[in-house]
PDB file of C-alpha atoms in Angstrom:
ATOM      1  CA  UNK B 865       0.000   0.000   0.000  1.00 85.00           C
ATOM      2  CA  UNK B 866       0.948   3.692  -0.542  1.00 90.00           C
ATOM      3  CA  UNK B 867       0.010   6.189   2.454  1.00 92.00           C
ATOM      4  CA  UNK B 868      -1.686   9.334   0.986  1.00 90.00           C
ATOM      5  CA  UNK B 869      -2.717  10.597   4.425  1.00 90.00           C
ATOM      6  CA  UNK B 870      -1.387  11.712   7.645  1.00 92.00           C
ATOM      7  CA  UNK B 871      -3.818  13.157  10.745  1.00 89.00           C
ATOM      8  CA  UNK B 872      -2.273  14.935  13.370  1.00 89.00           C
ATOM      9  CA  UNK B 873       1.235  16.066  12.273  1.00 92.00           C
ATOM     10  CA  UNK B 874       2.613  12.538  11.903  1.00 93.00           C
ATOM     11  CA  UNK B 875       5.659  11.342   9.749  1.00 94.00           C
ATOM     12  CA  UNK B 876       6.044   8.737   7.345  1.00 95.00           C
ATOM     13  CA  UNK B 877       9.403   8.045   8.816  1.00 94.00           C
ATOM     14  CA  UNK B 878      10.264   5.235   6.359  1.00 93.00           C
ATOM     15  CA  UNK B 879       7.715   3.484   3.236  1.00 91.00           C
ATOM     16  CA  UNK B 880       4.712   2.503   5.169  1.00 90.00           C
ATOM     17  CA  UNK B 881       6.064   3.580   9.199  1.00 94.00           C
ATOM     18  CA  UNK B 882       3.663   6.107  10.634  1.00 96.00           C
ATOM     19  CA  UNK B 883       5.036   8.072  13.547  1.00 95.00           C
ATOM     20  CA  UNK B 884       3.240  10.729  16.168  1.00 94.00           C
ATOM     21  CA  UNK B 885       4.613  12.423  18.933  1.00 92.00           C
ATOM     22  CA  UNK B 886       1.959  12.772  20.594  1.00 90.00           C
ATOM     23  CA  UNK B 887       3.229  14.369  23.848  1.00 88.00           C
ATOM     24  CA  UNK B 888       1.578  13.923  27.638  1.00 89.00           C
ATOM     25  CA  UNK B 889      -1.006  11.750  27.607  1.00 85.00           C
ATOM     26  CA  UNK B 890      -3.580  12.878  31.045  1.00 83.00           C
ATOM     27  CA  UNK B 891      -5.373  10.116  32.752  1.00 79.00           C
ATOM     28  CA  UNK B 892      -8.568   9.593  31.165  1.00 73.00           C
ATOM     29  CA  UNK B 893      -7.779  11.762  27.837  1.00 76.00           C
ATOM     30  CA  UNK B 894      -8.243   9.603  24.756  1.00 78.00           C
ATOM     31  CA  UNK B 895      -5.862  10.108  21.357  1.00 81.00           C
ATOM     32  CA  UNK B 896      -7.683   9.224  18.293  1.00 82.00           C
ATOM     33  CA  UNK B 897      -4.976   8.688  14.724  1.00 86.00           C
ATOM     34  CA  UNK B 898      -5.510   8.274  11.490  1.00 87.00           C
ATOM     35  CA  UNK B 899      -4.112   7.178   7.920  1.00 88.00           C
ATOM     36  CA  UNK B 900      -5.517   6.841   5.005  1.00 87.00           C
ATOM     37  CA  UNK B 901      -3.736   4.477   2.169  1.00 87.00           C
ATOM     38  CA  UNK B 902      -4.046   3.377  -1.392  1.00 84.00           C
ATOM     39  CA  UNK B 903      -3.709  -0.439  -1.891  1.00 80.00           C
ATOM     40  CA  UNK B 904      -2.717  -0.171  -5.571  1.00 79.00           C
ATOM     41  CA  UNK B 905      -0.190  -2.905  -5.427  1.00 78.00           C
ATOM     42  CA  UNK B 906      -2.283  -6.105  -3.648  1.00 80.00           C
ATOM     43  CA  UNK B 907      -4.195  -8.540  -5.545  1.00 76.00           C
ATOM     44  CA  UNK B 908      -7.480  -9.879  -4.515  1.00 70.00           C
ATOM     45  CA  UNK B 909      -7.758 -12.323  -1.962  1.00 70.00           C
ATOM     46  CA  UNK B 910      -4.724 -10.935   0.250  1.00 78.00           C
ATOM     47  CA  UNK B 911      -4.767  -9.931   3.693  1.00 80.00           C
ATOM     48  CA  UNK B 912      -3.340  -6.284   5.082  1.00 84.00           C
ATOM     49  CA  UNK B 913      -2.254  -6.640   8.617  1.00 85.00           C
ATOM     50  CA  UNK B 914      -1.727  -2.891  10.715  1.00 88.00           C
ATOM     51  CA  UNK B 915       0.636  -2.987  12.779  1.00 90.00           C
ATOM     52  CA  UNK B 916       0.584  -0.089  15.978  1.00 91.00           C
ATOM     53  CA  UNK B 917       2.836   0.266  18.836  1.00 90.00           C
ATOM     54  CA  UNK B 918       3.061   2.772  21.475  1.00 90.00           C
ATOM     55  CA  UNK B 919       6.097   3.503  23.911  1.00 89.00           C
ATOM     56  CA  UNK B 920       6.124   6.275  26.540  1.00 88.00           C
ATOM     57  CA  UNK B 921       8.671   6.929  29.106  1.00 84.00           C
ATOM     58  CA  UNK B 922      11.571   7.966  26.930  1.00 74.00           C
ATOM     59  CA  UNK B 923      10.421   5.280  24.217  1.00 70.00           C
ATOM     60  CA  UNK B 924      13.246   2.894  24.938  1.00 72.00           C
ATOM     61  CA  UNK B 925      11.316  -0.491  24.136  1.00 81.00           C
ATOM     62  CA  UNK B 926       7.640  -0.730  23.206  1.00 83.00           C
ATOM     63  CA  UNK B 927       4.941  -0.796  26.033  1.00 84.00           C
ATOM     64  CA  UNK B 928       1.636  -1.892  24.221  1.00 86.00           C
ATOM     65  CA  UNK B 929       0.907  -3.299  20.597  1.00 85.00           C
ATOM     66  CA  UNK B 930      -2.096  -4.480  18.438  1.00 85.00           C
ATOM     67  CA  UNK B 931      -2.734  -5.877  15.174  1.00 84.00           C
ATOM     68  CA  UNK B 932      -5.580  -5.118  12.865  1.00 81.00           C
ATOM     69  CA  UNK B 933      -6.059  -7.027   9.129  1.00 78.00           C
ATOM     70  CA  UNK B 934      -8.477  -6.587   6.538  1.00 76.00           C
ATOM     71  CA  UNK B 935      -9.082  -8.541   3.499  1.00 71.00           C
ATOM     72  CA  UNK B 936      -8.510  -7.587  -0.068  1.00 72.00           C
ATOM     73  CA  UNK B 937     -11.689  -7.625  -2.579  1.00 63.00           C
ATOM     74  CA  UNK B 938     -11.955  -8.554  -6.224  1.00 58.00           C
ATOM     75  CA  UNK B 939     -11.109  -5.506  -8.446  1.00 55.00           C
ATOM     76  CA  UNK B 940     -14.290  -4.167 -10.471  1.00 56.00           C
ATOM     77  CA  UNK B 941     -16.372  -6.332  -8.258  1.00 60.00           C
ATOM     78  CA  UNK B 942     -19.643  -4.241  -7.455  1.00 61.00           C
ATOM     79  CA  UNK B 943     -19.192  -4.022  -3.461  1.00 59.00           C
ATOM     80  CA  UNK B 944     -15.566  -2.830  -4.192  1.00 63.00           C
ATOM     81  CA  UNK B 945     -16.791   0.114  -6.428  1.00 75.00           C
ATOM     82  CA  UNK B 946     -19.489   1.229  -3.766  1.00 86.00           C
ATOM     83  CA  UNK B 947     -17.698   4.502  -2.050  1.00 88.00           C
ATOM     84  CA  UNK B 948     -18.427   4.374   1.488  1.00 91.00           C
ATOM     85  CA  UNK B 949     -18.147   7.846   3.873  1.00 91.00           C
ATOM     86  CA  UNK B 950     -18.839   7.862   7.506  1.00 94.00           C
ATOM     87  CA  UNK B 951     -18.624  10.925   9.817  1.00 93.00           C
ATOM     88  CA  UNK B 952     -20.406  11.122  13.378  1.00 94.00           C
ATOM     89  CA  UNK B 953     -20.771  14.164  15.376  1.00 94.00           C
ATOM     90  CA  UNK B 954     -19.666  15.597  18.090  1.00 94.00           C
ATOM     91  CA  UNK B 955     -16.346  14.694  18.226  1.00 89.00           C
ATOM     92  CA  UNK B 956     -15.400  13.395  21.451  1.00 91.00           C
ATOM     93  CA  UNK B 957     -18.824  13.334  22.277  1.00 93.00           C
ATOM     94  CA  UNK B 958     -20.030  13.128  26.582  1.00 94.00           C
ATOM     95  CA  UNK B 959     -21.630  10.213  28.097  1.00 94.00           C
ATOM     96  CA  UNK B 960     -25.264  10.617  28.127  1.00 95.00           C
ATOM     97  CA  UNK B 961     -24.812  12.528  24.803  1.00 95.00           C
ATOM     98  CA  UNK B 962     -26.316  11.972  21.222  1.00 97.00           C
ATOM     99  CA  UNK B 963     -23.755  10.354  18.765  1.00 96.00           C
ATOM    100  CA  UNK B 964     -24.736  11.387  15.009  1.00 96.00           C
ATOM    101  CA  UNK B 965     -23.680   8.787  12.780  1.00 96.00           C
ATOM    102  CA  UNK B 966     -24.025   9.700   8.683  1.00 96.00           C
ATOM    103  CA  UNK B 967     -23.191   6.554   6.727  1.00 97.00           C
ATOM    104  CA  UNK B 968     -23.512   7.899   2.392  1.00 96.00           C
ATOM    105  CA  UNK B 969     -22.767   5.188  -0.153  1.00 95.00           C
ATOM    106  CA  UNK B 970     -22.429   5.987  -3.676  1.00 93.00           C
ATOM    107  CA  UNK B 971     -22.346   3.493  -6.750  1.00 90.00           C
ATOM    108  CA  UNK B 972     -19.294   4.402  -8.870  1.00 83.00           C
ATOM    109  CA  UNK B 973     -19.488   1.106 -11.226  1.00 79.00           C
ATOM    110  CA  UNK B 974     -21.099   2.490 -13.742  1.00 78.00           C
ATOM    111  CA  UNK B 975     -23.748  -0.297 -13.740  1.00 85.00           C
ATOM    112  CA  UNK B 976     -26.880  -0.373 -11.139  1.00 89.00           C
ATOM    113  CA  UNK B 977     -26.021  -2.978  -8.431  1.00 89.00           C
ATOM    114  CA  UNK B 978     -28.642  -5.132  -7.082  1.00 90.00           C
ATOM    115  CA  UNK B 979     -29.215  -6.373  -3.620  1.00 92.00           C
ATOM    116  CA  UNK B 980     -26.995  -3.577  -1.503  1.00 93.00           C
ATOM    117  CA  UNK B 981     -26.821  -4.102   2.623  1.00 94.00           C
ATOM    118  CA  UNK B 982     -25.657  -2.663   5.210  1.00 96.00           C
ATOM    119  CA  UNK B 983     -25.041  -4.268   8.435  1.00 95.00           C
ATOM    120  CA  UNK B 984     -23.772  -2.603  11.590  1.00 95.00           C
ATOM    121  CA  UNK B 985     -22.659  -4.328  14.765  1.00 95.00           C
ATOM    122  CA  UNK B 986     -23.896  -2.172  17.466  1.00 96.00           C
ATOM    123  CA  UNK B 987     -20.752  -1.538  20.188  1.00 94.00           C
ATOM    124  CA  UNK B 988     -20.839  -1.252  24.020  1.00 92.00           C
ATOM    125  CA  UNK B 989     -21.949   1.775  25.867  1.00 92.00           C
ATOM    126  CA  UNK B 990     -23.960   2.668  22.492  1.00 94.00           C
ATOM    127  CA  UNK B 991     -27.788   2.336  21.436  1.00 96.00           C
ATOM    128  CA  UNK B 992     -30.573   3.379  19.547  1.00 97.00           C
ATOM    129  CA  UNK B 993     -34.235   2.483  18.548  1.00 96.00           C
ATOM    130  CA  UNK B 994     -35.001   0.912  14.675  1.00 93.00           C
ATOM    131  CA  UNK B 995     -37.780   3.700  13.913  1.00 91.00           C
ATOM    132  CA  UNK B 996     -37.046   6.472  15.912  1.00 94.00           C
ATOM    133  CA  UNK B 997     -33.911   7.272  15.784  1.00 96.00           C
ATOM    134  CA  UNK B 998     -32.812   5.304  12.644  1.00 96.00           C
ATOM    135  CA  UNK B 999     -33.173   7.020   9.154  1.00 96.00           C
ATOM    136  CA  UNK B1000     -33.801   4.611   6.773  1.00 96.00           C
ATOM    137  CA  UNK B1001     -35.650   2.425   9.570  1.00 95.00           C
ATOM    138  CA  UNK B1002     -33.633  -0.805  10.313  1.00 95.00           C
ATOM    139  CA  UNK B1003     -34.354  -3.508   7.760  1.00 95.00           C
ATOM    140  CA  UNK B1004     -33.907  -6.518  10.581  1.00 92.00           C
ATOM    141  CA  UNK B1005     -32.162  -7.224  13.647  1.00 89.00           C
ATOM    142  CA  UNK B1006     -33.267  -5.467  16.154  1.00 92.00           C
ATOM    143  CA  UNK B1007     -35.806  -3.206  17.518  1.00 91.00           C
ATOM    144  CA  UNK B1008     -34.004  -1.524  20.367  1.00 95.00           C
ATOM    145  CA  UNK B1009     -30.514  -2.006  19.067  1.00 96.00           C
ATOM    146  CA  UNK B1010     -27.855  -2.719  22.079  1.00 96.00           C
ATOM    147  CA  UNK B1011     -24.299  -3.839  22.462  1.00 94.00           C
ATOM    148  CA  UNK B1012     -23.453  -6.878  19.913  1.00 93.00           C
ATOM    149  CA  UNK B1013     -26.911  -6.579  17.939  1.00 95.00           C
ATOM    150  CA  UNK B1014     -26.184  -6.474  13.972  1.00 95.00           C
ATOM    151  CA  UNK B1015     -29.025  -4.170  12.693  1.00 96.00           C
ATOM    152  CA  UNK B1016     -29.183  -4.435   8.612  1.00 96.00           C
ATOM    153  CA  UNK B1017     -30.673  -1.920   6.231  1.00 96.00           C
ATOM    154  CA  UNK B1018     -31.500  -3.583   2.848  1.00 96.00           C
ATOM    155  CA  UNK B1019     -31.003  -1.008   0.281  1.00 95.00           C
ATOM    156  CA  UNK B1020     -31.907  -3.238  -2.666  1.00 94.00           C
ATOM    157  CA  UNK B1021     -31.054  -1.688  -5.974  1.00 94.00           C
ATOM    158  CA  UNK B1022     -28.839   1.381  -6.541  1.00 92.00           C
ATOM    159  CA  UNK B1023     -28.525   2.930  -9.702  1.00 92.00           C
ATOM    160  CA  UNK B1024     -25.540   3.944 -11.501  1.00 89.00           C
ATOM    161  CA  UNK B1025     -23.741   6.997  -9.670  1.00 91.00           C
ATOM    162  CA  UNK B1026     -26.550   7.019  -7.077  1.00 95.00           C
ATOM    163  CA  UNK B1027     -26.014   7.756  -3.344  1.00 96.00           C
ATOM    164  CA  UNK B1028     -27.980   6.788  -0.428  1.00 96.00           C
ATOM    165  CA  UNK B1029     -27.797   7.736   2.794  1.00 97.00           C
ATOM    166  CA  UNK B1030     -28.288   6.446   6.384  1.00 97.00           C
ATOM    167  CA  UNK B1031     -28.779   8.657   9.525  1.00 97.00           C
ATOM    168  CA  UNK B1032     -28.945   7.623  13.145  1.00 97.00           C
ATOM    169  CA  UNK B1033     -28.704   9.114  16.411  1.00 97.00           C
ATOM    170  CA  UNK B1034     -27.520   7.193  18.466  1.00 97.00           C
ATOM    171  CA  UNK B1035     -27.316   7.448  22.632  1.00 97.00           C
ATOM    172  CA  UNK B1036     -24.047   7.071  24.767  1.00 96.00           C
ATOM    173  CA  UNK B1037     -24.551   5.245  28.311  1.00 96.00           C
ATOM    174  CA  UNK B1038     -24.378   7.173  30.832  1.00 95.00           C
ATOM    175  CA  UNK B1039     -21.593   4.980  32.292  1.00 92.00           C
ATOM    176  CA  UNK B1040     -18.821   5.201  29.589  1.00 92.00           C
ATOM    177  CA  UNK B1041     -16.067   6.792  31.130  1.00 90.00           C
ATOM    178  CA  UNK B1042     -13.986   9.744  30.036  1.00 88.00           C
ATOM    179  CA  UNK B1043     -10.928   8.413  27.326  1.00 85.00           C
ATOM    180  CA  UNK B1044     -13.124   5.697  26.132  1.00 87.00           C
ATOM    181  CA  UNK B1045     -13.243   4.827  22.692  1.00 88.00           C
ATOM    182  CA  UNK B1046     -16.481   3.804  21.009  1.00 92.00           C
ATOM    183  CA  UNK B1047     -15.691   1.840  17.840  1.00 91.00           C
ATOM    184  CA  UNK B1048     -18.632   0.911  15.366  1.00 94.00           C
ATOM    185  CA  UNK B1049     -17.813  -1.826  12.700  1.00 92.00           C
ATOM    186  CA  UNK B1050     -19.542  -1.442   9.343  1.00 94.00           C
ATOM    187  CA  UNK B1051     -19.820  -3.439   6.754  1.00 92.00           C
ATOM    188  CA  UNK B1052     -21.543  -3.151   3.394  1.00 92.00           C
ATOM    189  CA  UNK B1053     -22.472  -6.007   0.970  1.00 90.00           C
ATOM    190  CA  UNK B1054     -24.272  -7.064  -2.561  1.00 86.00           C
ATOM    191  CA  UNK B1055     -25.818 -10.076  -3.000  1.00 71.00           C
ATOM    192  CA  UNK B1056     -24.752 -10.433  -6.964  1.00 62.00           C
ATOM    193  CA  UNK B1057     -21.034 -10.183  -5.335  1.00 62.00           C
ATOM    194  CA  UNK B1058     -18.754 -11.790  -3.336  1.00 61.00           C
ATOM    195  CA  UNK B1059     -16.804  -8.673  -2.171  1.00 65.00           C
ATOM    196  CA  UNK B1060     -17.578  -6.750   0.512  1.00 78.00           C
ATOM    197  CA  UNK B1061     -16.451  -3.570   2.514  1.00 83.00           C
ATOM    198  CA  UNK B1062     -15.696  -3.695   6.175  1.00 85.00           C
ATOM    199  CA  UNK B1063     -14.691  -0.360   7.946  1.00 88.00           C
ATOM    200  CA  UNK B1064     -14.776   1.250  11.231  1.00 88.00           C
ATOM    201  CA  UNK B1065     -15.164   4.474  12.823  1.00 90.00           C
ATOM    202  CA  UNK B1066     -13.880   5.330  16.293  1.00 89.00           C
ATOM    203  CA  UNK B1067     -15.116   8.275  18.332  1.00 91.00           C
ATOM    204  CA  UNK B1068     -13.381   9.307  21.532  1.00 89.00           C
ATOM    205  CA  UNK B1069     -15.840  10.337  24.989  1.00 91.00           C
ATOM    206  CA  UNK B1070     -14.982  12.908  26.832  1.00 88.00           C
ATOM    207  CA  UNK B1071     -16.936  13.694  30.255  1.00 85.00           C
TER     208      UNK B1071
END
């Protein structure tokens, strides 16, 4: 992959090595990082692992690391040609507060693609009702959605260069302490292919 962007101030220090300073963390404060890359140079099939570390303390040897890997999809596929934007507002947002998730997909294939889903997995300290606070309403899965429930919306057919959107407003618990980090996994699907997108969007609380 190629990285074509860099939140925050952070250095590619070498091809593919992403560094922040970030600085003093304060207990309960929550960091949130991002890249963005193009994967012009996998086939289809492959896996692409992220690899993060953190070290504090002078830095001398590292104090906490995680993996994360997608998958690769077919090029030209129809899933792998729907463009897929998420934003949610406020960011950090309080416990107690209203999350405002905006999930727009738009069909750049050039063809109408049959059959489109989306499925969300809901996370903890997160919820929201099917109807009325859901914009489509909520396909199946749930009617009061709550921590591991996988509401779907079935989009079914969406013209060439067509967009769609889905809006909810979601609630924080009231118990999700300050520096927590509410991660919502996405994933979008057609029937008529075997690729699909899987994505995530993290928002920080602060109290």
């Amino acid at each position: 992959v190629t990285v074509s962007g860099i939140s925050n101030g952070g250095t590619e220090t070498s091809t593919g090595v992403v560094v922040w300073s970030v600085g003093t963390v304060n207990a309960g404060d929550a960091v949130h990082r991002e890249i963005t890359v193009d994967a012009d140079g996998v086939s289809a099939g492959e896996s692409l692992a992220l690899v993060a570390e953190l070290t504090h303390d002078g830095g001398q040897e590292v104090d906490n690391r995680s993996e994360y890997a997608i998958s690769v999809a077919n090029s030209g596929g129809p899933a792998s040609l729907i463009d897929v934007a998420i934003s949610a507002t406020p960011q950090p947002v309080a416990a107690s507060g209203v999350l405002a998730y905006t999930i727009t997909l738009t069909n750049g294939y050039g063809l109408p693609i049959d059959d489109v889903a989306v499925l969300l997995r809901v996370p903890k300290g997160w919820s929201f009702s099917w109807r009325n606070d859901a914009e489509p309403d909520v396909s199946t899965g749930c009617t009061t959605c709550i921590e591991t429930y996988e509401p779907t919306w079935n989009l079914g057919t969406m013209a060439a260069g067509a967009s769609q959107t889905i809006t909810i407003n979601a609630t924080v618990d009231a118990t999700v302490g300050n520096g927590m980090l509410i991660t919502v996994p996405v994933r979008v699907m057609a029937t008529q292919s075997k690729d699909t997108i899987d994505l995530r969007h993290t928002t920080a609380v602060s109290n």
